Short mmCIF file of C-alpha atoms in Angstrom, two decimals:
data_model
loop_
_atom_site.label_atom_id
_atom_site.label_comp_id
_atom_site.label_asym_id
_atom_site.label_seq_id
_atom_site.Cartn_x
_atom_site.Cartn_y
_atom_site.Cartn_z
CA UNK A 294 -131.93 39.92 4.48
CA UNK A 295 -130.24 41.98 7.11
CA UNK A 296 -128.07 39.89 9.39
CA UNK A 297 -127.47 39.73 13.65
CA UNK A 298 -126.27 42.77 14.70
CA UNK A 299 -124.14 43.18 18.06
CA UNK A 300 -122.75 45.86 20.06
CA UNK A 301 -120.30 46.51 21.24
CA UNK A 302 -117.85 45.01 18.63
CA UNK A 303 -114.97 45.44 21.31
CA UNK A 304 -114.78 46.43 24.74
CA UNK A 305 -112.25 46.81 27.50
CA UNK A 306 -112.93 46.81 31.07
CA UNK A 307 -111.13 46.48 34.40
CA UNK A 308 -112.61 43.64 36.73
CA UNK A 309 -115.76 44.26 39.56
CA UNK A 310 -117.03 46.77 36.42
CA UNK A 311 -120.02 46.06 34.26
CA UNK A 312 -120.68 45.85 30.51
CA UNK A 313 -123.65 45.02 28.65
CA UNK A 314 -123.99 43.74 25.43
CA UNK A 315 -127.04 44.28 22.60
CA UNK A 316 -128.28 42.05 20.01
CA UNK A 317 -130.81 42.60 17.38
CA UNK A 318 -131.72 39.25 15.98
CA UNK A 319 -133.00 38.27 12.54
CA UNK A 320 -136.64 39.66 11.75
CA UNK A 321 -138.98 37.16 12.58
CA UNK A 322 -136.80 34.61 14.25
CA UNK A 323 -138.24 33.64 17.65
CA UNK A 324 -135.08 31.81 19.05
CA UNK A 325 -132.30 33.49 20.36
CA UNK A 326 -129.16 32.32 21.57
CA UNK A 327 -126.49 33.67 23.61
CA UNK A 328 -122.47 31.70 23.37
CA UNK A 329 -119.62 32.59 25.44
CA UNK A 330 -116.40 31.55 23.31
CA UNK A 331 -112.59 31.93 24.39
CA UNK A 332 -110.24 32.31 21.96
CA UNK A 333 -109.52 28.96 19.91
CA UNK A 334 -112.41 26.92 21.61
CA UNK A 335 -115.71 26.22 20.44
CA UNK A 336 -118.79 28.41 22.03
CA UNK A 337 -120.41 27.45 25.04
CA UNK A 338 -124.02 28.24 25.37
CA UNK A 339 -125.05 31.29 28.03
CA UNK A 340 -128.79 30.98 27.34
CA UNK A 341 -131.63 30.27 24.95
CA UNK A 342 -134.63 32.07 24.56
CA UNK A 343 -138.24 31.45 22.29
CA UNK A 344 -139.59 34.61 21.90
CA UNK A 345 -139.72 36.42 25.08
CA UNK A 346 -139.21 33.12 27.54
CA UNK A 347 -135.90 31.34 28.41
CA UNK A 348 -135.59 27.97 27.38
CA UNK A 349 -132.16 27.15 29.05
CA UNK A 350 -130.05 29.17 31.14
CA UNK A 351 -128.00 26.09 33.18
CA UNK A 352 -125.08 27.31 31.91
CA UNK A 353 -125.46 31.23 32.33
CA UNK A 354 -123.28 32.07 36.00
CA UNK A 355 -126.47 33.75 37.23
CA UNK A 356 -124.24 35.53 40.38
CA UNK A 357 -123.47 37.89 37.91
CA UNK A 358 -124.50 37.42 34.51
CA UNK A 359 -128.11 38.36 33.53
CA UNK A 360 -129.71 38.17 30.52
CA UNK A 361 -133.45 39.52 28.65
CA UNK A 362 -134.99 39.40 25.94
CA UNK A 363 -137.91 41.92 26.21
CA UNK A 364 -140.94 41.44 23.81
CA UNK A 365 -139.04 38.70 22.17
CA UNK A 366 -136.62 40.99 19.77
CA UNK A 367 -133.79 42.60 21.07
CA UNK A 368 -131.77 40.91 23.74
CA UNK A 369 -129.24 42.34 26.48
CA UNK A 370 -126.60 40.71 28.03
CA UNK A 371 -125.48 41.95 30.94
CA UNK A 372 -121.91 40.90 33.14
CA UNK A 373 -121.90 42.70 36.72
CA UNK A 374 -119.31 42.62 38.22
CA UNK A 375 -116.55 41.24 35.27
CA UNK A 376 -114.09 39.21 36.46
CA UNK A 377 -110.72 37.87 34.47
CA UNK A 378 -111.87 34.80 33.15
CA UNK A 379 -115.03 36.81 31.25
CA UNK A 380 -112.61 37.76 28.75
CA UNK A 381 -113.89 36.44 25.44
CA UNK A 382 -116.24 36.87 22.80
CA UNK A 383 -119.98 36.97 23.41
CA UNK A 384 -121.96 35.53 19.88
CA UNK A 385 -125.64 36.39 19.82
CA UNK A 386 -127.24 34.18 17.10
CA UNK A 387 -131.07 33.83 15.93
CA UNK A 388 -133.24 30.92 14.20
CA UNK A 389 -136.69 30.40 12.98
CA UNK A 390 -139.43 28.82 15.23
CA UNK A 391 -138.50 25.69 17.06
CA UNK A 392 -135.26 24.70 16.00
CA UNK A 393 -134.91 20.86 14.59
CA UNK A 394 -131.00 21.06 12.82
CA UNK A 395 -133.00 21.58 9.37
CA UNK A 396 -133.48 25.61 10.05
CA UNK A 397 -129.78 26.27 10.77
CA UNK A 398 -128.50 29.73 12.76
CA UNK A 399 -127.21 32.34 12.08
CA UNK A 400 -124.30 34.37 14.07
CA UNK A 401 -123.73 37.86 14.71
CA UNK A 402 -120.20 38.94 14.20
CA UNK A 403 -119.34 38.94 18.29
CA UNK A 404 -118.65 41.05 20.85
CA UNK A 405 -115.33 40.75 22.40
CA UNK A 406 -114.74 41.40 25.84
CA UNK A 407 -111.35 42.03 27.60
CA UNK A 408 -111.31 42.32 31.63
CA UNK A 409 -108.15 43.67 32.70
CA UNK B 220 -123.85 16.97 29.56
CA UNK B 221 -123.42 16.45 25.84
CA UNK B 222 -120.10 17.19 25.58
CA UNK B 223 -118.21 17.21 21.27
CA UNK B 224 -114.21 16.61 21.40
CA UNK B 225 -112.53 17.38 17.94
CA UNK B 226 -109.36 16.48 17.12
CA UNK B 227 -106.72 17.19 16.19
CA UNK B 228 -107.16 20.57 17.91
CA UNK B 229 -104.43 22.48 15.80
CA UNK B 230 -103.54 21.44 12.22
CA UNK B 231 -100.90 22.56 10.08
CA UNK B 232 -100.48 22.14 6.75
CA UNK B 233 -98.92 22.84 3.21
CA UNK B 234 -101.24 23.70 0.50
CA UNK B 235 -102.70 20.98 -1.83
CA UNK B 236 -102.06 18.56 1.09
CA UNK B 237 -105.28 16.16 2.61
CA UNK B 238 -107.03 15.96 6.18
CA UNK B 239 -109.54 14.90 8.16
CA UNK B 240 -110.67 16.29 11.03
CA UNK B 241 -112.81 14.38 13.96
CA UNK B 242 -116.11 15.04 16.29
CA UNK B 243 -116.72 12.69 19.09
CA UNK B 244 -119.34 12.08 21.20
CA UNK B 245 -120.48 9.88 23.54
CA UNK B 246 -124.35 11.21 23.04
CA UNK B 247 -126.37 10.59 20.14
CA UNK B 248 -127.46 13.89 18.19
CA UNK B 249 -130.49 13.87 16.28
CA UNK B 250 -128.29 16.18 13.81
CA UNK B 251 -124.99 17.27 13.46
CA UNK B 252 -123.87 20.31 11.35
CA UNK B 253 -120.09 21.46 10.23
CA UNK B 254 -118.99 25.50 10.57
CA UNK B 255 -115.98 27.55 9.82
CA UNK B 256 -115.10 30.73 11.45
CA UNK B 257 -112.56 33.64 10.44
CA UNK B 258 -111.03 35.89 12.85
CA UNK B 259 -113.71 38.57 13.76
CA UNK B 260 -116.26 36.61 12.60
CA UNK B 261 -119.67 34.51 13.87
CA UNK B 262 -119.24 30.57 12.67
CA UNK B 263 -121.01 30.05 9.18
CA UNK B 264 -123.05 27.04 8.37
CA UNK B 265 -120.73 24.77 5.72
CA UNK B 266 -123.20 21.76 6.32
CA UNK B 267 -126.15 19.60 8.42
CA UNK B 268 -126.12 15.99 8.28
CA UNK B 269 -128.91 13.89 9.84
CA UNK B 270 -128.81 10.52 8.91
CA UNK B 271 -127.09 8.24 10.43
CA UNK B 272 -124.18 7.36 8.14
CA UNK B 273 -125.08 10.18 5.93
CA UNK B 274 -122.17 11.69 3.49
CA UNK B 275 -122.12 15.02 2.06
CA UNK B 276 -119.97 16.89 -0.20
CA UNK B 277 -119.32 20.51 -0.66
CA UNK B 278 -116.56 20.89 -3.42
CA UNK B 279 -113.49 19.84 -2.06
CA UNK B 280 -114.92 19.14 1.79
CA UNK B 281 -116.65 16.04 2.35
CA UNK B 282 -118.62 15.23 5.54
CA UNK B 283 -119.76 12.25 7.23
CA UNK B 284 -122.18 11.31 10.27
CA UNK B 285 -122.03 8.27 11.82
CA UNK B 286 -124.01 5.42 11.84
CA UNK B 287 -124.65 5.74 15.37
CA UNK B 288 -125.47 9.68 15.14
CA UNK B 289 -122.40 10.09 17.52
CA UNK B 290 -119.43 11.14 15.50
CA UNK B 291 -119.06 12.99 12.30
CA UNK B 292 -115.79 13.71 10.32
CA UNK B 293 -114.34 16.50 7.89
CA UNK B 294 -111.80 15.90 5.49
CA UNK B 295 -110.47 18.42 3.37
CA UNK B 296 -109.23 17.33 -0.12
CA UNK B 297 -105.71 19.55 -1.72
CA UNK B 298 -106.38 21.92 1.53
CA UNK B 299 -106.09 25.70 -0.09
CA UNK B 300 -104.95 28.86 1.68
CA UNK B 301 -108.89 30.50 1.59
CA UNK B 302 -109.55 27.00 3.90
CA UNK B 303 -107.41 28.21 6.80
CA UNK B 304 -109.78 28.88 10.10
CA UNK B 305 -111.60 27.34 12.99
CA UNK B 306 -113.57 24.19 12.26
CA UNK B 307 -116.47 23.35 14.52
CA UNK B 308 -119.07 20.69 14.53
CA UNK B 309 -122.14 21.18 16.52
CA UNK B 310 -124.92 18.54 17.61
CA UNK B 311 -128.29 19.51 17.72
CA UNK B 312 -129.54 17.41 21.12
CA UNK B 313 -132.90 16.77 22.72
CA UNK B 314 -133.53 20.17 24.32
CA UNK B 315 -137.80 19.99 24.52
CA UNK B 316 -139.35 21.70 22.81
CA UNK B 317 -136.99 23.94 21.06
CA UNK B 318 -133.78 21.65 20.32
CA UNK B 319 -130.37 23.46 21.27
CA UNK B 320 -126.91 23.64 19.38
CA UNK B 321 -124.04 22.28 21.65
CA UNK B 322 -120.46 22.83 20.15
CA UNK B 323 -117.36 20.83 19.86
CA UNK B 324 -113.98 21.48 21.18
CA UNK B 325 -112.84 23.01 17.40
CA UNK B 326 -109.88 22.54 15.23
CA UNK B 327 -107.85 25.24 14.11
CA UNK B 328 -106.57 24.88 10.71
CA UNK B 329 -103.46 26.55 9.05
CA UNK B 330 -103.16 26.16 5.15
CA UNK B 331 -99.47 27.21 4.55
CA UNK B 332 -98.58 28.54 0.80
#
């Protein structure tokens, strides 16, 4: 089974730019997650989606972070306009229907972002 | 907020030595599951626990939930070099009707020769 792809792997941007970052989940898996993780610290959780709808975005910094999953495969995440503290990496992971701890997820590989 | 502290948050060791590393929280999860990640790398699954009190072992790693579904721990018997990474624990909370992952603090891990 093919795993979560993401792309960008890396990229480097000066701050007020924007970046946007793809994810292709697993086939058939309806939730999709989005993590923002610094270096050495566990992820934090951008935003959840089942299928095509979000489930939680509290945490997403909507002033300039965006994100869509359009006819519930591939997702975008989009950072307009990057500031310093964006730096990090941005993990796209993907489980089956309705999540309950005994379907596990799985992670993409990350992409990492540095603002300079 | 559900919030998971680990500790310690770095650890560094000599090969064949022991530890334990902690997950905190002052929530109850309904599970609780155990990853490693490698530089470059997404976290992989090592375990889910989801009773309370629960043990689990995985070769030389050996996992435990609380009774009270609020802490788990991780301890690593005659560490090796291949266990050197980050350690996270993540609690699955009441999210509705699609449950979501929350992560802990992590624990960095260095497995000297």
């Amino acid at each position: 089974e093919a795993g979560v792809a993401q792309s960008p792997r890396y990229k480097i941007i000066e701050k007020r730019q924007s970046v946007a970052f793809w994810c292709n989940p697993i086939s058939g898996h309806a939730t999709l997650y989005w993590y923002q993780q610094i270096l050495g610290q566990g992820p934090k959780l951008l935003i959840q989606f089942q299928n095509n709808g979000v489930v939680d975005d509290s945490q997403l910094p909507k002033d300039r972070f965006s994100a869509e999953r359009l006819k519930g495969v591939d997702s975008t995440l989009k950072i307009q306009p990057a500031k310093l503290e964006d730096s990090a990496v941005y993990l796209c992971a993907s489980g089956p229907q309705g999540f309950t701890g005994a379907n596990v997820l799985t992670f993409g590989a990350g992409s990492r972002l540095t603002v300079l | 907020t559900q919030l998971l502290e680990q500790s310690p948050q770095f650890l560094s060791i000599q090969e064949g030595e022991n530890l334990t590393v902690y997950c905190n929280s002052s929530s109850v999860f309904s599970s609780l599951q155990w990853y490693r990640q490698e530089p470059g790398e997404g976290p992989v699954l090592l375990v889910t626990v989801v009773t309370g009190g629960e043990v689990k072992k995985l070769k030389r790693l050996t996992f435990q939930f609380g009774d009270a579904r609020k802490d788990s721990s991780l301890h690593i018997t005659a560490a090796q070099t291949g266990d050197t990474g980050l350690y996270l624990c993540a609690g699955e909370g009441y999210g509705g009707a699609t449950n979501k992952l929350i992560f802990g603090t992590g624990t960095l891990l260095a497995v000297q020769p």
